Amino acid sequence: MCGSFCTLEKGVAQLERLGERYEILPVFSENAYATDTRFGRARDWVARVEGLCGREAAHTIPQVEPWGPERLVDALVICPCTGNTLSKLAWGITDTAVTMAAKSCLRARLPVVVCLATNDALGGSAQSLGRLLNTRGVFFVPLRQDDPQGKPTSLVGDFSLVGEAVEAALEGRQLQPVFLPPSGPQG
């Protein structure tokens, strides 16, 4: 989980759904692990996720580095994924637990599923989005503009499709269509 704080609730809801089918090793970016916001206290989010998963959440680079090489996971799901994390993944910057977990999985050819939630996907992060759409092993939860008139550069993954996107990624395919019709005010 990354610091798209306004979508953490949606991410936790999908974690609950996935937990019915999969054993989950939770990982938080350092910001998501430690930052209190108007959307809740960090320690409450962490406790909730750890309770759902029945294990301590990873939140440091050394904790997640062995995930890929030791095949401790079958896939990595970054839900939610911020534009900041998206861009770091696209340009090979490995300075958080989440980006290290992704690097670790990709080098072991394990799928990385991205559920994007960012206001700048079609702005400052567009180049990174394009790069990752063309990166082997990276799969996206289908995306849509959540408010094309009010936030024209914003894209958000359809959180209800996280499970389907994971299943497709485990089969080595991208769930289609990647881009869904917009939601919200249509002007």
GROMACS .gro file of N, CA and C in nm, residues 49-116:
model
  204
   49VAL      N    1  -0.467  -0.366   0.866
   49VAL     CA    2  -0.414  -0.454   0.763
   49VAL      C    3  -0.347  -0.576   0.826
   50GLU      N    4  -0.269  -0.554   0.930
   50GLU     CA    5  -0.204  -0.666   0.997
   50GLU      C    6  -0.307  -0.762   1.055
   51GLY      N    7  -0.416  -0.709   1.108
   51GLY     CA    8  -0.522  -0.794   1.160
   51GLY      C    9  -0.587  -0.878   1.051
   52LEU      N   10  -0.609  -0.818   0.936
   52LEU     CA   11  -0.669  -0.891   0.824
   52LEU      C   12  -0.577  -1.000   0.770
   53CYS      N   13  -0.448  -0.970   0.770
   53CYS     CA   14  -0.351  -1.063   0.712
   53CYS      C   15  -0.296  -1.163   0.814
   54GLY      N   16  -0.312  -1.133   0.942
   54GLY     CA   17  -0.262  -1.222   1.046
   54GLY      C   18  -0.110  -1.223   1.055
   55ARG      N   19  -0.048  -1.114   1.012
   55ARG     CA   20   0.098  -1.104   1.018
   55ARG      C   21   0.141  -0.958   1.017
   56GLU      N   22   0.265  -0.935   1.059
   56GLU     CA   23   0.320  -0.801   1.061
   56GLU      C   24   0.342  -0.749   0.919
   57ALA      N   25   0.316  -0.623   0.898
   57ALA     CA   26   0.337  -0.561   0.768
   57ALA      C   27   0.483  -0.526   0.748
   58ALA      N   28   0.536  -0.557   0.631
   58ALA     CA   29   0.670  -0.514   0.594
   58ALA      C   30   0.664  -0.365   0.561
   59HIS      N   31   0.772  -0.293   0.594
   59HIS     CA   32   0.775  -0.150   0.565
   59HIS      C   33   0.917  -0.099   0.545
   60THR      N   34   1.012  -0.191   0.531
   60THR     CA   35   1.151  -0.152   0.506
   60THR      C   36   1.206  -0.230   0.387
   61ILE      N   37   1.306  -0.174   0.325
   61ILE     CA   38   1.369  -0.240   0.210
   61ILE      C   39   1.425  -0.378   0.246
   62PRO      N   40   1.499  -0.393   0.356
   62PRO     CA   41   1.552  -0.527   0.387
   62PRO      C   42   1.443  -0.633   0.409
   63GLN      N   43   1.327  -0.593   0.456
   63GLN     CA   44   1.219  -0.690   0.478
   63GLN      C   45   1.168  -0.750   0.348
   64VAL      N   46   1.166  -0.673   0.241
   64VAL     CA   47   1.103  -0.720   0.117
   64VAL      C   48   1.202  -0.764   0.009
   65GLU      N   49   1.328  -0.733   0.024
   65GLU     CA   50   1.426  -0.767  -0.079
   65GLU      C   51   1.426  -0.915  -0.115
   66PRO      N   52   1.411  -1.008  -0.020
   66PRO     CA   53   1.414  -1.150  -0.057
   66PRO      C   54   1.285  -1.205  -0.117
   67TRP      N   55   1.180  -1.127  -0.124
   67TRP     CA   56   1.051  -1.179  -0.170
   67TRP      C   57   1.060  -1.246  -0.307
   68GLY      N   58   1.122  -1.183  -0.402
   68GLY     CA   59   1.133  -1.239  -0.537
   68GLY      C   60   1.231  -1.355  -0.544
   69PRO      N   61   1.359  -1.331  -0.510
   69PRO     CA   62   1.458  -1.438  -0.524
   69PRO      C   63   1.424  -1.564  -0.444
   70GLU      N   64   1.364  -1.548  -0.328
   70GLU     CA   65   1.328  -1.664  -0.246
   70GLU      C   66   1.186  -1.713  -0.275
   71ARG      N   67   1.122  -1.648  -0.372
   71ARG     CA   68   0.985  -1.684  -0.413
   71ARG      C   69   0.890  -1.693  -0.292
   72LEU      N   70   0.895  -1.590  -0.212
   72LEU     CA   71   0.808  -1.583  -0.094
   72LEU      C   72   0.667  -1.538  -0.131
   73VAL      N   73   0.651  -1.486  -0.253
   73VAL     CA   74   0.520  -1.444  -0.302
   73VAL      C   75   0.502  -1.496  -0.444
   74ASP      N   76   0.377  -1.503  -0.487
   74ASP     CA   77   0.346  -1.540  -0.626
   74ASP      C   78   0.329  -1.417  -0.713
   75ALA      N   79   0.295  -1.305  -0.651
   75ALA     CA   80   0.274  -1.179  -0.721
   75ALA      C   81   0.279  -1.067  -0.619
   76LEU      N   82   0.301  -0.946  -0.668
   76LEU     CA   83   0.294  -0.827  -0.584
   76LEU      C   84   0.178  -0.742  -0.635
   77VAL      N   85   0.093  -0.698  -0.545
   77VAL     CA   86  -0.018  -0.609  -0.579
   77VAL      C   87   0.007  -0.476  -0.509
   78ILE      N   88   0.024  -0.370  -0.585
   78ILE     CA   89   0.043  -0.237  -0.528
   78ILE      C   90  -0.091  -0.166  -0.536
   79CYS      N   91  -0.159  -0.159  -0.422
   79CYS     CA   92  -0.297  -0.112  -0.418
   79CYS      C   93  -0.321  -0.037  -0.288
   80PRO      N   94  -0.328   0.094  -0.293
   80PRO     CA   95  -0.318   0.181  -0.408
   80PRO      C   96  -0.172   0.211  -0.443
   81CYS      N   97  -0.152   0.252  -0.567
   81CYS     CA   98  -0.021   0.294  -0.616
   81CYS      C   99  -0.028   0.442  -0.652
   82THR      N  100   0.057   0.520  -0.592
   82THR     CA  101   0.061   0.664  -0.619
   82THR      C  102   0.135   0.693  -0.749
   83GLY      N  103   0.119   0.815  -0.800
   83GLY     CA  104   0.196   0.858  -0.916
   83GLY      C  105   0.345   0.861  -0.885
   84ASN      N  106   0.379   0.893  -0.762
   84ASN     CA  107   0.519   0.894  -0.720
   84ASN      C  108   0.579   0.754  -0.731
   85THR      N  109   0.509   0.655  -0.678
   85THR     CA  110   0.558   0.517  -0.686
   85THR      C  111   0.559   0.469  -0.831
   86LEU      N  112   0.456   0.502  -0.906
   86LEU     CA  113   0.451   0.466  -1.047
   86LEU      C  114   0.576   0.515  -1.121
   87SER      N  115   0.611   0.640  -1.099
   87SER     CA  116   0.726   0.698  -1.167
   87SER      C  117   0.857   0.635  -1.119
   88LYS      N  118   0.866   0.607  -0.991
   88LYS     CA  119   0.986   0.540  -0.942
   88LYS      C  120   1.002   0.403  -1.006
   89LEU      N  121   0.892   0.328  -1.017
   89LEU     CA  122   0.899   0.197  -1.082
   89LEU      C  123   0.943   0.210  -1.227
   90ALA      N  124   0.888   0.308  -1.297
   90ALA     CA  125   0.918   0.326  -1.439
   90ALA      C  126   1.065   0.361  -1.463
   91TRP      N  127   1.125   0.431  -1.371
   91TRP     CA  128   1.262   0.480  -1.392
   91TRP      C  129   1.363   0.408  -1.304
   92GLY      N  130   1.324   0.295  -1.245
   92GLY     CA  131   1.419   0.212  -1.171
   92GLY      C  132   1.468   0.269  -1.040
   93ILE      N  133   1.388   0.352  -0.978
   93ILE     CA  134   1.427   0.408  -0.848
   93ILE      C  135   1.374   0.315  -0.739
   94THR      N  136   1.465   0.265  -0.660
   94THR     CA  137   1.430   0.166  -0.558
   94THR      C  138   1.467   0.221  -0.421
   95ASP      N  139   1.382   0.308  -0.368
   95ASP     CA  140   1.415   0.372  -0.241
   95ASP      C  141   1.305   0.358  -0.136
   96THR      N  142   1.207   0.271  -0.160
   96THR     CA  143   1.103   0.244  -0.061
   96THR      C  144   1.081   0.093  -0.055
   97ALA      N  145   1.011   0.051   0.047
   97ALA     CA  146   0.980  -0.092   0.059
   97ALA      C  147   0.897  -0.140  -0.060
   98VAL      N  148   0.804  -0.058  -0.106
   98VAL     CA  149   0.718  -0.100  -0.217
   98VAL      C  150   0.797  -0.109  -0.348
   99THR      N  151   0.882  -0.010  -0.375
   99THR     CA  152   0.960  -0.017  -0.500
   99THR      C  153   1.061  -0.132  -0.495
  100MET      N  154   1.118  -0.161  -0.378
  100MET     CA  155   1.208  -0.276  -0.367
  100MET      C  156   1.132  -0.406  -0.384
  101ALA      N  157   1.012  -0.415  -0.328
  101ALA     CA  158   0.932  -0.537  -0.345
  101ALA      C  159   0.904  -0.559  -0.493
  102ALA      N  160   0.872  -0.451  -0.566
  102ALA     CA  161   0.846  -0.463  -0.710
  102ALA      C  162   0.972  -0.507  -0.784
  103LYS      N  163   1.083  -0.443  -0.756
  103LYS     CA  164   1.209  -0.480  -0.822
  103LYS      C  165   1.242  -0.626  -0.794
  104SER      N  166   1.226  -0.667  -0.670
  104SER     CA  167   1.255  -0.803  -0.629
  104SER      C  168   1.169  -0.904  -0.705
  105CYS      N  169   1.042  -0.871  -0.719
  105CYS     CA  170   0.950  -0.961  -0.791
  105CYS      C  171   0.979  -0.963  -0.940
  106LEU      N  172   1.001  -0.846  -0.998
  106LEU     CA  173   1.026  -0.840  -1.143
  106LEU      C  174   1.153  -0.913  -1.182
  107ARG      N  175   1.257  -0.904  -1.099
  107ARG     CA  176   1.381  -0.974  -1.136
  107ARG      C  177   1.364  -1.124  -1.128
  108ALA      N  178   1.268  -1.170  -1.049
  108ALA     CA  179   1.238  -1.314  -1.041
  108ALA      C  180   1.125  -1.353  -1.137
  109ARG      N  181   1.084  -1.257  -1.223
  109ARG     CA  182   0.977  -1.277  -1.322
  109ARG      C  183   0.843  -1.313  -1.257
  110LEU      N  184   0.816  -1.248  -1.144
  110LEU     CA  185   0.687  -1.260  -1.078
  110LEU      C  186   0.605  -1.137  -1.114
  111PRO      N  187   0.475  -1.152  -1.136
  111PRO     CA  188   0.394  -1.037  -1.178
  111PRO      C  189   0.379  -0.930  -1.071
  112VAL      N  190   0.375  -0.807  -1.119
  112VAL     CA  191   0.348  -0.690  -1.035
  112VAL      C  192   0.220  -0.627  -1.088
  113VAL      N  193   0.118  -0.621  -1.004
  113VAL     CA  194  -0.012  -0.567  -1.041
  113VAL      C  195  -0.026  -0.429  -0.977
  114VAL      N  196  -0.056  -0.330  -1.060
  114VAL     CA  197  -0.063  -0.191  -1.015
  114VAL      C  198  -0.207  -0.143  -1.019
  115CYS      N  199  -0.258  -0.098  -0.904
  115CYS     CA  200  -0.388  -0.033  -0.897
  115CYS      C  201  -0.361   0.115  -0.872
  116LEU      N  202  -0.354   0.189  -0.981
  116LEU     CA  203  -0.313   0.328  -0.977
  116LEU      C  204  -0.421   0.418  -0.918
   0.00000   0.00000   0.00000
